[in-house]
Short mmCIF file of C-alpha atoms and ligand atoms in Angstrom, two decimals:
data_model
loop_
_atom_site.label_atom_id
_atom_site.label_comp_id
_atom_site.label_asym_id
_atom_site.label_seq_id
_atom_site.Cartn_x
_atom_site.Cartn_y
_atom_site.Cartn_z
CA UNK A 90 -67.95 31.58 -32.92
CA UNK A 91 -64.31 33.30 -33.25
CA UNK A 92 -64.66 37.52 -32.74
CA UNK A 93 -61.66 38.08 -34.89
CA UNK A 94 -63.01 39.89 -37.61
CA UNK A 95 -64.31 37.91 -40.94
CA UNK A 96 -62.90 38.89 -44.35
CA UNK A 97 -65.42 38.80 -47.70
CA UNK A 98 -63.41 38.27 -50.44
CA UNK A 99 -62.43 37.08 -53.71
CA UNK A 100 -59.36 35.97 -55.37
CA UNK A 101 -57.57 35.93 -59.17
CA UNK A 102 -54.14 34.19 -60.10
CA UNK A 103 -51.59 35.82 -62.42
CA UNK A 104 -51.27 33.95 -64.99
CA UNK A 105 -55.16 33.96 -65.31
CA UNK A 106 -56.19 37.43 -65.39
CA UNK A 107 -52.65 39.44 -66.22
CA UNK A 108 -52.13 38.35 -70.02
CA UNK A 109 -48.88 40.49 -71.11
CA UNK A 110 -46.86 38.00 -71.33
CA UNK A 111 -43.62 39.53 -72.80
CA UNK A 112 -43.60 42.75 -71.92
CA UNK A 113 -41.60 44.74 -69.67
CA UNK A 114 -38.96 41.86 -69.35
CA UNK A 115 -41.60 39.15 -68.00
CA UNK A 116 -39.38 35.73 -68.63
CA UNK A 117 -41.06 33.01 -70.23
CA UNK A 118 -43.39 30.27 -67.23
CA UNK A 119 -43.74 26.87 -67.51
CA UNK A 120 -47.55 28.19 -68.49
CA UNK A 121 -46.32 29.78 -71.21
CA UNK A 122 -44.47 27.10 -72.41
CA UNK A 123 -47.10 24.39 -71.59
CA UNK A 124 -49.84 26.07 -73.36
CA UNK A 125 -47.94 26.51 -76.68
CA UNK A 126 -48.01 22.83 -76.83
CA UNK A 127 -50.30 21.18 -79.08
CA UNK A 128 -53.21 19.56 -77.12
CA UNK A 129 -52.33 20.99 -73.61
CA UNK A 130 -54.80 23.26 -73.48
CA UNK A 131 -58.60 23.86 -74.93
CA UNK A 132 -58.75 25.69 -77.99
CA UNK A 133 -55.27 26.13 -78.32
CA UNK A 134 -55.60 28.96 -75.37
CA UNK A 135 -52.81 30.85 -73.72
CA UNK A 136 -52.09 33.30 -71.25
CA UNK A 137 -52.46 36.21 -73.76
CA UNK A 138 -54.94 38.14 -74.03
CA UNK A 139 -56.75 36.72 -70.07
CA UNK A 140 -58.15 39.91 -68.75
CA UNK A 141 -55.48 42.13 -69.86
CA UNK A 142 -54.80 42.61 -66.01
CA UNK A 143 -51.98 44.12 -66.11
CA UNK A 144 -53.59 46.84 -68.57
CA UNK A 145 -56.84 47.15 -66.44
CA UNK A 146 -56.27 46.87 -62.70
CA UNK A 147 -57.15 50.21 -62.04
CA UNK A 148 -60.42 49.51 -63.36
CA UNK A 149 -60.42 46.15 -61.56
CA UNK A 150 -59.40 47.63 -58.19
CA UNK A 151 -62.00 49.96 -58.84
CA UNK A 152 -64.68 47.50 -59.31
CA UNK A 153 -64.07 45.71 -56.20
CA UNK A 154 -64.21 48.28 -53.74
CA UNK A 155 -67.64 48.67 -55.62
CA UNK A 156 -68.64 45.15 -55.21
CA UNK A 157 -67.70 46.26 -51.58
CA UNK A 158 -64.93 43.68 -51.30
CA UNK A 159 -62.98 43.47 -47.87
CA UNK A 160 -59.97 41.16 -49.56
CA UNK A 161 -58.44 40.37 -52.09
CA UNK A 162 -56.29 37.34 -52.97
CA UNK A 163 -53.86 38.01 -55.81
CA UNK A 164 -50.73 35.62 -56.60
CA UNK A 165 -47.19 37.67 -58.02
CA UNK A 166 -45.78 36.00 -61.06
CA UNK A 167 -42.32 34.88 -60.23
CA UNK A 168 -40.99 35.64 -64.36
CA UNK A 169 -42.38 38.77 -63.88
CA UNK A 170 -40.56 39.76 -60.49
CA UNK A 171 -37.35 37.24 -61.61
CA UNK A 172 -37.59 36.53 -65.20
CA UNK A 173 -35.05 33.75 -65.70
CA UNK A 174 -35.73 32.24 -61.57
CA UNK A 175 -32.00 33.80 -60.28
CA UNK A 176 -30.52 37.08 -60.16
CA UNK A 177 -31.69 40.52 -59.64
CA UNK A 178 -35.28 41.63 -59.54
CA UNK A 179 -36.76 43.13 -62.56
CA UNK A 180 -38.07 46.44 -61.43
CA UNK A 181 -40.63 46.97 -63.51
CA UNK A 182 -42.51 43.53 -62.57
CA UNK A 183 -42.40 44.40 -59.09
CA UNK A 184 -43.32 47.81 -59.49
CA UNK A 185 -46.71 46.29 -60.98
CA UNK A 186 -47.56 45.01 -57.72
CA UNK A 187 -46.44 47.96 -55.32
CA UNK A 188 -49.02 49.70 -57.34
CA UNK A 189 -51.72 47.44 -57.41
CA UNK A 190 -51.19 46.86 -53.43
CA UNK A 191 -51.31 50.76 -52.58
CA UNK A 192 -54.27 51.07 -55.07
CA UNK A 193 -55.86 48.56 -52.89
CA UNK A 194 -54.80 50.00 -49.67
CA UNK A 195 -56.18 53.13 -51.28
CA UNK A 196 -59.62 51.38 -51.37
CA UNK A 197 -59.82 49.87 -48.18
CA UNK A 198 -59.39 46.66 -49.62
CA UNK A 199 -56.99 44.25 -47.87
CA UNK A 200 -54.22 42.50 -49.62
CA UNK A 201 -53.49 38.58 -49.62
CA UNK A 202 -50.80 37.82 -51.76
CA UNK A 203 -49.79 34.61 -53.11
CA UNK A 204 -46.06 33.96 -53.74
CA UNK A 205 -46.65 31.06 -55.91
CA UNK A 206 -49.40 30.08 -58.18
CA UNK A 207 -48.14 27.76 -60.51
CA UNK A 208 -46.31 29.87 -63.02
CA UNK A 209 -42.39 28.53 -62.06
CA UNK A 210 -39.49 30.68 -64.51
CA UNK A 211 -39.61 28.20 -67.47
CA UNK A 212 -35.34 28.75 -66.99
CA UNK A 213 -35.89 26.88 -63.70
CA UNK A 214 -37.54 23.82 -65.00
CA UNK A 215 -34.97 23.49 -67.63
CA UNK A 216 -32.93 22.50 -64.57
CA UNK A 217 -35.97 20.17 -63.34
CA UNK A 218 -37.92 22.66 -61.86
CA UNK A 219 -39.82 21.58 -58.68
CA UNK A 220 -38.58 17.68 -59.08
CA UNK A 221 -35.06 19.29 -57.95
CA UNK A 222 -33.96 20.40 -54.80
CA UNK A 223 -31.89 23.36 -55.71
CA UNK A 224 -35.66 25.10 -56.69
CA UNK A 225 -36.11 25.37 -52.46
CA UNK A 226 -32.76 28.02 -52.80
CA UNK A 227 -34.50 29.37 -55.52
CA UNK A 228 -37.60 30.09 -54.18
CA UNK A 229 -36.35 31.45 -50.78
CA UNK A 230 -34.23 33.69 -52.74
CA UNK A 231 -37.06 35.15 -54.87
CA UNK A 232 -39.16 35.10 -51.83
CA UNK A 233 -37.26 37.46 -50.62
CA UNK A 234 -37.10 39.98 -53.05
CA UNK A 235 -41.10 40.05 -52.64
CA UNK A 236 -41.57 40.64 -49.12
CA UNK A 237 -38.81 43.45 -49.30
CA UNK A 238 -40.53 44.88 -52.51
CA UNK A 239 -43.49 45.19 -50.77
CA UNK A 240 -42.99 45.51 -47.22
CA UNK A 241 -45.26 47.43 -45.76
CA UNK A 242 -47.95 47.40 -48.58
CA UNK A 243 -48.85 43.66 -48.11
CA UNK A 244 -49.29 42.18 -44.71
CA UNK A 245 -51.10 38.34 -45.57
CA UNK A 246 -48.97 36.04 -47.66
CA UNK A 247 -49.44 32.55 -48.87
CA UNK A 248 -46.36 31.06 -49.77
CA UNK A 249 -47.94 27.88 -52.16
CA UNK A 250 -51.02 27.93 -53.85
CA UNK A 251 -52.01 23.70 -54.23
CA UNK A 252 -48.48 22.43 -53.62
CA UNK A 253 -50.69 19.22 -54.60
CA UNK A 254 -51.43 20.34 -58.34
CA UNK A 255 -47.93 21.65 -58.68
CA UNK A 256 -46.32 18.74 -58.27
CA UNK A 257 -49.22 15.65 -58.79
CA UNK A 258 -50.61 17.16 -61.48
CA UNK A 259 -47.84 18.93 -63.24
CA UNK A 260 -45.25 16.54 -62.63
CA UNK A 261 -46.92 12.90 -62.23
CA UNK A 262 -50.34 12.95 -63.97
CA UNK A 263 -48.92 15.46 -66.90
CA UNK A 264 -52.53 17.18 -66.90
CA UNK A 265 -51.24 20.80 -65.59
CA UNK A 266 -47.79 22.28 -66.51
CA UNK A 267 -45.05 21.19 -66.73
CA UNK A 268 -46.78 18.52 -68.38
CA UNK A 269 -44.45 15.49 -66.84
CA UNK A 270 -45.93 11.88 -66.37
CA UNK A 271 -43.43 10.79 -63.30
CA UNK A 272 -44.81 9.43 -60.10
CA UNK A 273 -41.24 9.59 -58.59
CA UNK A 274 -41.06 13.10 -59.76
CA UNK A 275 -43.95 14.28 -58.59
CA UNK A 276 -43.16 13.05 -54.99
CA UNK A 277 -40.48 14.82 -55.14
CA UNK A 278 -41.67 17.89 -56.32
CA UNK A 279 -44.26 17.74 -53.51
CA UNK A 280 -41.48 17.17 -50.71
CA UNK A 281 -39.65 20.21 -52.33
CA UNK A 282 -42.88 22.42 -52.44
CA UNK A 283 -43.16 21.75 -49.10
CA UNK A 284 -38.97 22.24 -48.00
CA UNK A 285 -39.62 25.90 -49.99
CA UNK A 286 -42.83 26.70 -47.77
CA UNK A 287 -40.83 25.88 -44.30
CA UNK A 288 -37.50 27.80 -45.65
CA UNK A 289 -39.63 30.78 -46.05
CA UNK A 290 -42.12 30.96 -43.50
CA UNK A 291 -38.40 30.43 -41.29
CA UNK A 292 -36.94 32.95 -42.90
CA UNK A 293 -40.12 35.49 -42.66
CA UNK A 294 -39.87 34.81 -38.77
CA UNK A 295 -35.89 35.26 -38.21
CA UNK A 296 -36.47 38.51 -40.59
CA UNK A 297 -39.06 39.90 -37.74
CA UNK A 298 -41.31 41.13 -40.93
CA UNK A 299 -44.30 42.04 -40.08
CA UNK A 300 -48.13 40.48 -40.91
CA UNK A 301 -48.93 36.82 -41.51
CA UNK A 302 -47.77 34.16 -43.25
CA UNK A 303 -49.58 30.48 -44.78
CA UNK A 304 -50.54 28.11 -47.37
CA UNK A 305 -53.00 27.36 -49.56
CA UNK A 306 -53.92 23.49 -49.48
CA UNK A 307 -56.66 22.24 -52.09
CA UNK A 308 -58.55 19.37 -49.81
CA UNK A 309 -60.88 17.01 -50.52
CA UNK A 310 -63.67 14.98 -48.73
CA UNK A 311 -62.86 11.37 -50.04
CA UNK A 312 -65.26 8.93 -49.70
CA UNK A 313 -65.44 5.13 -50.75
CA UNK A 314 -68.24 3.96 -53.17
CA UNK A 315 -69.56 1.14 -51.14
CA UNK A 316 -68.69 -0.10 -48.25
CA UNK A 317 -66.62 -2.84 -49.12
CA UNK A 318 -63.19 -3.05 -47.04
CA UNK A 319 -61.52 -2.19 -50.54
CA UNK A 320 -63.43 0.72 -51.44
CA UNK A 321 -63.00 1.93 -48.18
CA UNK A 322 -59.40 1.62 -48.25
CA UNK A 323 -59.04 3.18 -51.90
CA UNK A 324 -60.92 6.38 -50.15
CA UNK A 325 -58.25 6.50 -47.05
CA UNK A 326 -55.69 6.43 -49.82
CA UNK A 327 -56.36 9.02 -51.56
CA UNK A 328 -57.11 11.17 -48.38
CA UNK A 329 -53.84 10.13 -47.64
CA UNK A 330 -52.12 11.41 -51.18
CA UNK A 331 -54.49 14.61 -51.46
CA UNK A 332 -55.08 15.52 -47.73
CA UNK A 333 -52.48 14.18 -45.28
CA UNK A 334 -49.41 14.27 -47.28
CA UNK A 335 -49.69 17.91 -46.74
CA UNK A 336 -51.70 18.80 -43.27
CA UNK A 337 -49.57 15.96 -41.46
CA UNK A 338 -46.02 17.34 -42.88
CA UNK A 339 -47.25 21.20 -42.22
CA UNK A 340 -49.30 20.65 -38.86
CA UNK A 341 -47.24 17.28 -37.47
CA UNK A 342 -43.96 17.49 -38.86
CA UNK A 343 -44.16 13.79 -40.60
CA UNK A 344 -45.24 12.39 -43.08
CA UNK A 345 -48.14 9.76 -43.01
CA UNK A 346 -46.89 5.95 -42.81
CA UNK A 347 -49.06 4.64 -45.01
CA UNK A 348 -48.34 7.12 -47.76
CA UNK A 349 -44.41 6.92 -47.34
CA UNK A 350 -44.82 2.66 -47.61
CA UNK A 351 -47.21 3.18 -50.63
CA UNK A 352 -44.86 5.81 -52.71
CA UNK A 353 -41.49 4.04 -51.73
CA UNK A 354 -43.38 0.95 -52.83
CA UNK A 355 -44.86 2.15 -56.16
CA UNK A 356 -42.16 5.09 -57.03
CA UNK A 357 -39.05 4.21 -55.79
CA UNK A 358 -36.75 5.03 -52.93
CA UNK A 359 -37.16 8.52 -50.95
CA UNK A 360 -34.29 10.32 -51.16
CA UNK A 361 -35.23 13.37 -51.73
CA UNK A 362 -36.18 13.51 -48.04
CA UNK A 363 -33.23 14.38 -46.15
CA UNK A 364 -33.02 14.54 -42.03
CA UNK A 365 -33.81 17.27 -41.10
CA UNK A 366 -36.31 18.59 -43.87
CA UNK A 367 -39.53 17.62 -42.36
CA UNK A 368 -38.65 20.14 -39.27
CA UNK A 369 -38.25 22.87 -41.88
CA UNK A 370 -41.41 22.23 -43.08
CA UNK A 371 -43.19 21.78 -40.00
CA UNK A 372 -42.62 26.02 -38.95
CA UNK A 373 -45.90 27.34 -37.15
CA UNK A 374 -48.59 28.81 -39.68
CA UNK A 375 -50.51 31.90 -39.21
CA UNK A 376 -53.40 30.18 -40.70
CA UNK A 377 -53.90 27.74 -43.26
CA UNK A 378 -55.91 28.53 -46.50
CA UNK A 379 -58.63 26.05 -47.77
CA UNK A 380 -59.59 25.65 -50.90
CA UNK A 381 -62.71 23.59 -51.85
CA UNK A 382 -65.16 22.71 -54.68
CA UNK A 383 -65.93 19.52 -54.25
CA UNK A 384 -65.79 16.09 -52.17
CA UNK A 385 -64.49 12.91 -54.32
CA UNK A 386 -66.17 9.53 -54.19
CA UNK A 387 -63.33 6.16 -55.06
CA UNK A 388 -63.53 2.64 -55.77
CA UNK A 389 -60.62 0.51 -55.19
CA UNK A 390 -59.08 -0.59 -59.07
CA UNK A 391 -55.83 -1.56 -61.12
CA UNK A 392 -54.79 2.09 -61.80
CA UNK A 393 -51.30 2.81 -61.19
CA UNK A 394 -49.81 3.97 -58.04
CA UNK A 395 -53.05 5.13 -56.18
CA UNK A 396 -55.07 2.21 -57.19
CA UNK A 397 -58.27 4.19 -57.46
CA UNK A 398 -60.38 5.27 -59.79
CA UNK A 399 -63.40 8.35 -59.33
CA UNK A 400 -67.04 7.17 -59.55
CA UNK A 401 -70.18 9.51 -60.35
CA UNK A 402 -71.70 11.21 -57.55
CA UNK A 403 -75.64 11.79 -57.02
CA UNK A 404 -75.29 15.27 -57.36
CA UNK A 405 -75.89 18.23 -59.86
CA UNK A 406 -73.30 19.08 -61.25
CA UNK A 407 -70.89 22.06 -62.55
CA UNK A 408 -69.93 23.08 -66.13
CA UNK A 409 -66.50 21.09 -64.81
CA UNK A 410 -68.83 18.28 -64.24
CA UNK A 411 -67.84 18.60 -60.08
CA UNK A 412 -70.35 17.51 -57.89
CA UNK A 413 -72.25 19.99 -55.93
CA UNK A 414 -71.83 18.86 -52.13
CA UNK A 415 -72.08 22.16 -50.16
CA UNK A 416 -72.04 20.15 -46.98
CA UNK A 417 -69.13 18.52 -47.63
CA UNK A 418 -67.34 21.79 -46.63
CA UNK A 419 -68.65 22.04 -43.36
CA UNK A 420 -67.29 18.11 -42.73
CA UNK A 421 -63.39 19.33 -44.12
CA UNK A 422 -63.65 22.06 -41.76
CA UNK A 423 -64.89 19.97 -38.70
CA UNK A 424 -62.13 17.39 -39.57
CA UNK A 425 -59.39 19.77 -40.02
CA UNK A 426 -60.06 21.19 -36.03
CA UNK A 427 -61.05 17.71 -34.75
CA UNK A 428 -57.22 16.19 -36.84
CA UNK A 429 -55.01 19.30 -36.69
CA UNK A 430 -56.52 21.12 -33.81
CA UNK A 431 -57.28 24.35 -33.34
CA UNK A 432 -55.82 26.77 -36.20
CA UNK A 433 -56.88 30.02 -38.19
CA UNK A 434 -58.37 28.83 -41.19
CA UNK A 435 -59.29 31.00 -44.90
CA UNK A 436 -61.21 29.49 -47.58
CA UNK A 437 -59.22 30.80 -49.90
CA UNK A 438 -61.03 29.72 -52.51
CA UNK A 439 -64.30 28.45 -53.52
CA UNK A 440 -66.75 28.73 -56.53
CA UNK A 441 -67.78 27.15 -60.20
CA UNK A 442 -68.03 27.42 -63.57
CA UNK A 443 -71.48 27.07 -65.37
CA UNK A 444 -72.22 27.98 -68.95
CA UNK A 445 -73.14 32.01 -68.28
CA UNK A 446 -74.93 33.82 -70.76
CA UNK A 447 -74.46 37.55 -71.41
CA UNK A 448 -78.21 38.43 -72.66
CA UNK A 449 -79.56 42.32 -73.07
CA UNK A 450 -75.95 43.51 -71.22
CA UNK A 451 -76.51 41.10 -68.25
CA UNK A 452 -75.89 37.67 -67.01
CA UNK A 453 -78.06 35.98 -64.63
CA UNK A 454 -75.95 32.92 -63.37
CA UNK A 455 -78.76 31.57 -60.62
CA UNK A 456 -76.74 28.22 -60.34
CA UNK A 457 -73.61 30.51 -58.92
CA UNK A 458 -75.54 32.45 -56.82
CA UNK A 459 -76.93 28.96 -55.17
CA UNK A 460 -73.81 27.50 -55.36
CA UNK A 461 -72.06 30.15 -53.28
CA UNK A 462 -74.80 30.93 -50.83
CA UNK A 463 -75.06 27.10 -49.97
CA UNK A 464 -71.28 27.18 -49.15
CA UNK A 465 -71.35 30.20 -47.20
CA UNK A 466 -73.88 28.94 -45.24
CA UNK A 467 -71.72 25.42 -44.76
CA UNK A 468 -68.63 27.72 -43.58
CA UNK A 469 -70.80 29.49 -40.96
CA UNK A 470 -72.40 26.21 -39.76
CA UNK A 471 -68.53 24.81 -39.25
CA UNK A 472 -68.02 28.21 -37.76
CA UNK A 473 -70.92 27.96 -35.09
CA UNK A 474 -69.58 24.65 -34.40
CA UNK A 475 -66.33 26.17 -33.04
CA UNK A 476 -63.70 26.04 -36.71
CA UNK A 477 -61.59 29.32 -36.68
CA UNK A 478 -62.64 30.64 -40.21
CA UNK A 479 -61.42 33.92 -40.92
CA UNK A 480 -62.40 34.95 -44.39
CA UNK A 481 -63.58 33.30 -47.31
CA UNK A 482 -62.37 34.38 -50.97
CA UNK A 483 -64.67 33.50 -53.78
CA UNK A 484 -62.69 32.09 -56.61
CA UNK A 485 -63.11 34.11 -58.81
CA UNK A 486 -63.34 37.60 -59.16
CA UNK A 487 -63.29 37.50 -63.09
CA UNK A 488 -63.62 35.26 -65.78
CA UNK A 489 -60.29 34.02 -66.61
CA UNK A 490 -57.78 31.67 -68.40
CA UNK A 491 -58.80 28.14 -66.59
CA UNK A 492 -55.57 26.49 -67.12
CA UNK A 493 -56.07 23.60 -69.34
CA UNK A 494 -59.56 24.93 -70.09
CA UNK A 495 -58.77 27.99 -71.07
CA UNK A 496 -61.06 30.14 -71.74
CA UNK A 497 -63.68 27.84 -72.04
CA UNK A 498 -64.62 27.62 -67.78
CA UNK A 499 -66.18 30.70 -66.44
CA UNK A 500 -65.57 30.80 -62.96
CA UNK A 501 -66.33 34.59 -62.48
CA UNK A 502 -68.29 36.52 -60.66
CA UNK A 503 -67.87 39.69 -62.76
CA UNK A 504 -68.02 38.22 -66.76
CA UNK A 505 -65.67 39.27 -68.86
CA UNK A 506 -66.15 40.02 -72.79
CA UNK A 507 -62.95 38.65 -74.27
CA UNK A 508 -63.49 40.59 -77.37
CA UNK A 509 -63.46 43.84 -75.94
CA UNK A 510 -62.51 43.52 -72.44
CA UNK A 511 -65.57 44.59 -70.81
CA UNK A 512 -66.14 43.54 -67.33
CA UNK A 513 -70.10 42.86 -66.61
CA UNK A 514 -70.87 41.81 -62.74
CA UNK A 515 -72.89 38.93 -62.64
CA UNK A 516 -75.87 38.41 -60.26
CA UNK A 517 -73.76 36.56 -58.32
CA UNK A 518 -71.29 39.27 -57.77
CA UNK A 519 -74.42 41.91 -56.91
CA UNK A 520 -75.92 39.18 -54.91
CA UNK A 521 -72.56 38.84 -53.12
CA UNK A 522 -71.94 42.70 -52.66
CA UNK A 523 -75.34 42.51 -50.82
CA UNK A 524 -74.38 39.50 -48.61
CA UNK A 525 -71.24 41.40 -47.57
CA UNK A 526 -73.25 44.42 -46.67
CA UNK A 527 -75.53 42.32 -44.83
CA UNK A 528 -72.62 40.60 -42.66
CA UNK A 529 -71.40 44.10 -41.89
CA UNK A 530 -74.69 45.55 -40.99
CA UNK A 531 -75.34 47.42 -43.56
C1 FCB B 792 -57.95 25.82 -58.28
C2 FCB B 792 -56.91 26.83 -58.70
C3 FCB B 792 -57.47 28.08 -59.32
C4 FCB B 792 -58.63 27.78 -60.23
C5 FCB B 792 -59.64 26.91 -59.53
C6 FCB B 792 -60.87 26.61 -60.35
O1 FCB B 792 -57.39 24.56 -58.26
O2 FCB B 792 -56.12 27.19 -57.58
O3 FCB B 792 -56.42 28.74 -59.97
O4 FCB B 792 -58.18 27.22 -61.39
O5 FCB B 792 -59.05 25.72 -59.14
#
């Protein structure tokens, strides 16, 4: 087992905890602008009121050096630090996050930023947003303005959060923002996700900044129904669309032939992959963050493009209806080191949602608390078996706006009374506080 020293976590997004939406010259996100449609998301949900984050974080800050946290993930929203995507920063959106960084400094609590979590300047998808390449200048350009905001406060960054939901399942599937049901765009918006990763872990290097830089890929285990040869085949497809699309472009510097034949095949020519590009991407990572909740099991069938379709797994399952396969974790990790080699890996986020109950000023959420300790335990068995994991993050520190759920998913481990704002730690987050005391000796 790796000596470099573990990090207990747990991470939030913007756009799901901050709420304050329009003030102090926050520009409109493709969030915003998604969730004011009708039938995007649950209940007719939107980012206002979430957690009032940007209200409360002293309090929040506060509560996590109780729960005894050693990290914490937090993403910056780019409307907030760049309202319309271009131009000057807005000073009082990066302010915000000076302060919350030196309040967690203050608490011993180590900051992991996230550049991008989904919440693109609504002004840049009027130009076509991630399906267009001149988002990669974009992005590098309000990349920078972070890391010199904050220099010196924040050391860990993740430059993407998913790049897979960002562009699959905001631009192709039309489930997340900005709602778009293009294949050929959503290709491309992956490619570019990708272009704006290399361009700034490049530029962080030739700057000589300080601290570390990565990315947060959500990966799957993908397994075929039966054994048939075209079940099996469905599976290796969608490993190749969800998994290797991403790890062989970051860790190989090319793209997976079977995936490039399928897409060109089923979406079109791609020329949004210049020479060149796939270089860019390909810059050395710090580490590379994991995100996990579940494996997926495929059957081959008529759907479009991926020619899959997801079958019911023998498992209990979440309020999202995801399988529980704890184990399943320790075979990503395994694969990643046997694939990809050896690499500094953070789960940088794992969790779920069941239907909590605040009864007598308390909420016992058992299922979390078995949920979590059955992962933790797969992490350290891939961790005894030689994977470089560095910290895990649960996701998520509090209740929060669950995209096209809304409010409706509670994936917290600290519940949170929409009404008035209260915060009340689960079991799960006491349990947790315990488990980190444990791992530190205490
Ligand atoms: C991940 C997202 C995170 C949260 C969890 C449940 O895909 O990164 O924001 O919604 O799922």
């Amino acid at each position: 087992m790796s000596t470099a020293p573990f990090i207990w976590g747990a991470g939030t997004a913007a756009f799901q905890i901050e709420g304050a939406t329009r003030i102090d010259g926050r520009g409109e996100s493709i969030w915003d602008r998604f969730a004011a449609g009708a039938g995007n998301v649950a209940n007719g949900d939107t980012g206002d009121p979430a957690c009032e984050h940007y209200f409360r974080w002293r309090e929040d800050i506060d509560l996590m050096a109780e729960l005894r946290l050693q990290g914490y993930r937090f993403s910056v929203s780019w409307p907030r630090v760049q309202p319309a995507g271009r131009g000057p920063v807005n000073p009082k959106g990066l302010d915000f996050y000076r302060r919350l960084a030196e309040g967690l400094r203050e608490r011993g609590i180590q900051p992991l930023a996230t550049l991008y979590h989904w919440d693109l300047p609504q002004a840049l998808q009027d130009e076509g947003g991630w399906a267009q390449r001149d988002v990669v200048e974009r992005y590098a350009e309000y990349a920078r303005l972070v890391l010199d905001g904050l220099d010196g406060l924040v050391e860990d960054w993740i430059t993407h959060n998913e790049p897979w939901v960002t562009s699959f399942l905001g631009y192709a599937q039309g489930i997340k923002a900005p709602g778009l049901r293009d294949w050929a765009a959503g290709v491309r918006a992956a490619h570019h996700a990708l272009l704006a990763h290399g361009v700034v872990v490049r530029d962080f290097r030739a700057a000589g900044r300080a601290g570390r830089i990565g990315i947060t890929l959500d990966l799957t285990v993908a397994r075929p129904a039966t054994q048939s040869a075209e079940d099996i085949a469905a599976a290796e497809r969608l490993d190749g669309h969800h998994n290797r699309w991403f790890l062989d472009a970051l860790l190989r510097g090319a793209y997976p032939g079977d995936m490039l034949e399928l897409y060109e095949r089923e979406t079109g020519p791609l020329d949004a992959i210049a020479p060149g590009d796939l270089e860019t991407i390909a810059q050395p990572l710090d580490f590379l963050g994991v995100n996990f909740y579940r494996p997926n099991l495929v059957a081959a069938d008529v759907s479009p493009v991926l020619g899959l379709r997801e079958v019911e797994q023998d498992a209990e399952v979440t309020a999202m209806d995801w399988p529980v396969v704890p184990e399943a974790l320790t075979e990503l990790l395994l694969r990643i080191k046997r694939d990809y080699g050896d690499l500094p890996l953070l789960i940088t986020e794992n969790g779920a949602a069941f239907q909590d109950r605040l009864d007598d000023g308390e909420v016992d959420d058992e299922r979390r608390v078995a949920y979590l300790r059955a992962h933790i335990a797969a992490v350290e068995r891939a961790r005894a078996q030689g994977v470089d994991v560095r910290g895990y993050y649960v996701w998520s520190l509090l209740d929060n706006f669950e995209w096209e759920w809304g409010y409706e998913q509670r994936f917290g481990i600290v519940y949170v009374d929409y009404a008035t704002q209260r915060r009340i730690p689960k079991s799960s987050a006491l349990w947790y506080r315990d488990l980190i005391a444990r791992r530190n000796g205490g």
